[in-house]
């Protein structure tokens, strides 16, 4: 629900931002994307349990 | 209020949700401590490496010691790489520590009836994402320390190489 389809902000978590995360940028490994994947997975679990 | 009931308690609609919140909040706090520990170890290794490269290696060059060139080069290279990876380890730390301002406001002002569940899902996604970040940084810390050990061993071997060869008469 990034962006978002239910009115939620794109970034829901406050990050510590200790450094520039150069390696992650270099490897294309984004913490924000990772969190969104986890969120989508957990949402699916919740939706499944609600049905 | 009886123990184990689903009655509202301290603002939460059920004890179950409150318990889950507390557990997840504890996980988030623990993850921050673990990451701080990883960063601290990485930076300590960087400081020691910088000291070795900046003071000990030039001083050893002035002393009457003959280094085995290949081993010395491997040692210095490993120490330099260790310092670089150590700095990267610190720079990669980017854990979620709590709700962003925008999300906190959207929760406070939203009309979502089940905001608690929404918040718990977000909290759980932060802990999952943090766990993956910690695993990555733990790996980087291992590389930092492994390169440091390789550097020390190679430099020591480079100093010991010719005396050992002479002693054994090879």
mmCIF file of C-alpha atoms in Angstrom, chain B residues 33-157:
data_model
loop_
_atom_site.group_PDB
_atom_site.id
_atom_site.type_symbol
_atom_site.label_atom_id
_atom_site.label_comp_id
_atom_site.label_asym_id
_atom_site.label_seq_id
_atom_site.Cartn_x
_atom_site.Cartn_y
_atom_site.Cartn_z
ATOM 1 C CA UNK B 33 20.907 -2.457 20.788
ATOM 2 C CA UNK B 34 22.175 -5.308 18.627
ATOM 3 C CA UNK B 35 22.836 -2.959 15.705
ATOM 4 C CA UNK B 36 24.604 -0.469 18.003
ATOM 5 C CA UNK B 37 26.788 -3.323 19.222
ATOM 6 C CA UNK B 38 27.662 -4.341 15.637
ATOM 7 C CA UNK B 39 28.472 -0.723 14.722
ATOM 8 C CA UNK B 40 30.578 -0.287 17.844
ATOM 9 C CA UNK B 41 32.617 -3.433 17.097
ATOM 10 C CA UNK B 42 33.092 -2.377 13.462
ATOM 11 C CA UNK B 43 34.305 1.097 14.415
ATOM 12 C CA UNK B 44 36.644 -0.257 17.102
ATOM 13 C CA UNK B 45 38.183 -2.536 14.476
ATOM 14 C CA UNK B 46 38.532 0.437 12.095
ATOM 15 C CA UNK B 47 40.288 2.484 14.812
ATOM 16 C CA UNK B 48 42.756 -0.292 15.616
ATOM 17 C CA UNK B 49 43.383 -0.871 11.901
ATOM 18 C CA UNK B 50 43.983 2.839 11.314
ATOM 19 C CA UNK B 51 46.425 2.848 14.225
ATOM 20 C CA UNK B 52 48.267 -0.155 12.792
ATOM 21 C CA UNK B 53 48.449 1.300 9.308
ATOM 22 C CA UNK B 54 49.240 4.837 10.418
ATOM 23 C CA UNK B 55 51.754 4.204 13.157
ATOM 24 C CA UNK B 56 52.962 0.634 13.429
ATOM 25 C CA UNK B 57 53.578 -0.118 9.745
ATOM 26 C CA UNK B 58 55.640 3.053 9.027
ATOM 27 C CA UNK B 59 57.532 2.558 12.304
ATOM 28 C CA UNK B 60 58.279 -1.023 11.364
ATOM 29 C CA UNK B 61 59.607 0.278 8.035
ATOM 30 C CA UNK B 62 62.168 2.383 9.907
ATOM 31 C CA UNK B 63 63.290 -0.522 12.088
ATOM 32 C CA UNK B 64 65.879 -3.026 10.995
ATOM 33 C CA UNK B 65 63.283 -5.569 9.934
ATOM 34 C CA UNK B 66 63.024 -7.133 6.505
ATOM 35 C CA UNK B 67 59.467 -7.848 5.379
ATOM 36 C CA UNK B 68 58.633 -10.623 2.971
ATOM 37 C CA UNK B 69 57.178 -8.360 0.248
ATOM 38 C CA UNK B 70 54.256 -10.527 -0.896
ATOM 39 C CA UNK B 71 53.038 -11.307 2.622
ATOM 40 C CA UNK B 72 53.481 -7.667 3.648
ATOM 41 C CA UNK B 73 51.472 -6.509 0.642
ATOM 42 C CA UNK B 74 48.705 -9.016 1.438
ATOM 43 C CA UNK B 75 48.709 -7.867 5.069
ATOM 44 C CA UNK B 76 48.465 -4.162 4.278
ATOM 45 C CA UNK B 77 45.809 -4.781 1.610
ATOM 46 C CA UNK B 78 43.721 -6.879 4.035
ATOM 47 C CA UNK B 79 43.962 -4.174 6.708
ATOM 48 C CA UNK B 80 42.960 -1.438 4.274
ATOM 49 C CA UNK B 81 39.992 -3.533 3.091
ATOM 50 C CA UNK B 82 39.055 -4.240 6.716
ATOM 51 C CA UNK B 83 38.948 -0.505 7.448
ATOM 52 C CA UNK B 84 36.839 0.170 4.340
ATOM 53 C CA UNK B 85 34.344 -2.615 5.110
ATOM 54 C CA UNK B 86 34.217 -1.463 8.749
ATOM 55 C CA UNK B 87 33.243 2.053 7.729
ATOM 56 C CA UNK B 88 30.673 0.642 5.294
ATOM 57 C CA UNK B 89 29.225 -1.482 8.116
ATOM 58 C CA UNK B 90 28.527 1.620 10.165
ATOM 59 C CA UNK B 91 27.129 3.483 7.169
ATOM 60 C CA UNK B 92 24.732 0.637 6.356
ATOM 61 C CA UNK B 93 22.956 0.871 9.727
ATOM 62 C CA UNK B 94 19.483 2.069 8.893
ATOM 63 C CA UNK B 95 17.022 0.434 11.254
ATOM 64 C CA UNK B 96 13.425 1.467 11.705
ATOM 65 C CA UNK B 97 13.211 2.831 15.254
ATOM 66 C CA UNK B 98 9.502 3.705 15.351
ATOM 67 C CA UNK B 99 6.697 5.313 13.373
ATOM 68 C CA UNK B 100 7.529 8.134 10.984
ATOM 69 C CA UNK B 101 5.953 11.504 11.686
ATOM 70 C CA UNK B 102 3.625 11.206 8.689
ATOM 71 C CA UNK B 103 2.460 7.737 9.715
ATOM 72 C CA UNK B 104 1.937 8.792 13.349
ATOM 73 C CA UNK B 105 -0.233 11.689 12.195
ATOM 74 C CA UNK B 106 -2.171 9.494 9.755
ATOM 75 C CA UNK B 107 -2.858 7.030 12.588
ATOM 76 C CA UNK B 108 -3.950 9.788 14.954
ATOM 77 C CA UNK B 109 -6.231 11.509 12.475
ATOM 78 C CA UNK B 110 -7.406 8.546 10.378
ATOM 79 C CA UNK B 111 -10.874 7.083 10.460
ATOM 80 C CA UNK B 112 -9.720 3.480 10.122
ATOM 81 C CA UNK B 113 -11.776 1.501 12.624
ATOM 82 C CA UNK B 114 -9.103 -1.133 13.108
ATOM 83 C CA UNK B 115 -6.101 1.146 13.407
ATOM 84 C CA UNK B 116 -4.609 -1.083 16.091
ATOM 85 C CA UNK B 117 -4.261 -4.031 13.752
ATOM 86 C CA UNK B 118 -2.840 -1.736 11.095
ATOM 87 C CA UNK B 119 -0.267 -0.417 13.553
ATOM 88 C CA UNK B 120 0.678 -3.922 14.705
ATOM 89 C CA UNK B 121 1.179 -5.046 11.101
ATOM 90 C CA UNK B 122 3.444 -2.041 10.494
ATOM 91 C CA UNK B 123 5.361 -2.731 13.697
ATOM 92 C CA UNK B 124 5.816 -6.367 12.683
ATOM 93 C CA UNK B 125 7.018 -5.343 9.223
ATOM 94 C CA UNK B 126 9.595 -3.018 10.832
ATOM 95 C CA UNK B 127 10.964 -5.820 13.015
ATOM 96 C CA UNK B 128 11.159 -8.192 10.029
ATOM 97 C CA UNK B 129 12.920 -5.585 7.911
ATOM 98 C CA UNK B 130 15.290 -4.751 10.776
ATOM 99 C CA UNK B 131 16.135 -8.423 11.270
ATOM 100 C CA UNK B 132 17.256 -8.661 7.640
ATOM 101 C CA UNK B 133 19.328 -5.469 8.015
ATOM 102 C CA UNK B 134 20.991 -6.825 11.145
ATOM 103 C CA UNK B 135 21.836 -10.083 9.352
ATOM 104 C CA UNK B 136 23.454 -8.089 6.516
ATOM 105 C CA UNK B 137 25.434 -5.904 8.905
ATOM 106 C CA UNK B 138 26.476 -8.925 10.955
ATOM 107 C CA UNK B 139 27.912 -10.393 7.772
ATOM 108 C CA UNK B 140 29.781 -7.153 7.045
ATOM 109 C CA UNK B 141 31.168 -7.123 10.590
ATOM 110 C CA UNK B 142 32.406 -10.682 10.072
ATOM 111 C CA UNK B 143 34.202 -9.623 6.858
ATOM 112 C CA UNK B 144 35.702 -6.619 8.697
ATOM 113 C CA UNK B 145 37.083 -8.796 11.463
ATOM 114 C CA UNK B 146 38.162 -11.636 9.171
ATOM 115 C CA UNK B 147 40.129 -9.201 6.985
ATOM 116 C CA UNK B 148 41.649 -7.683 10.128
ATOM 117 C CA UNK B 149 42.836 -11.109 11.309
ATOM 118 C CA UNK B 150 44.180 -11.974 7.837
ATOM 119 C CA UNK B 151 46.043 -8.645 7.797
ATOM 120 C CA UNK B 152 47.620 -9.198 11.207
ATOM 121 C CA UNK B 153 48.590 -12.796 10.407
ATOM 122 C CA UNK B 154 50.046 -11.832 7.017
ATOM 123 C CA UNK B 155 52.045 -8.912 8.461
ATOM 124 C CA UNK B 156 53.354 -11.073 11.289
ATOM 125 C CA UNK B 157 54.269 -13.793 8.808
#
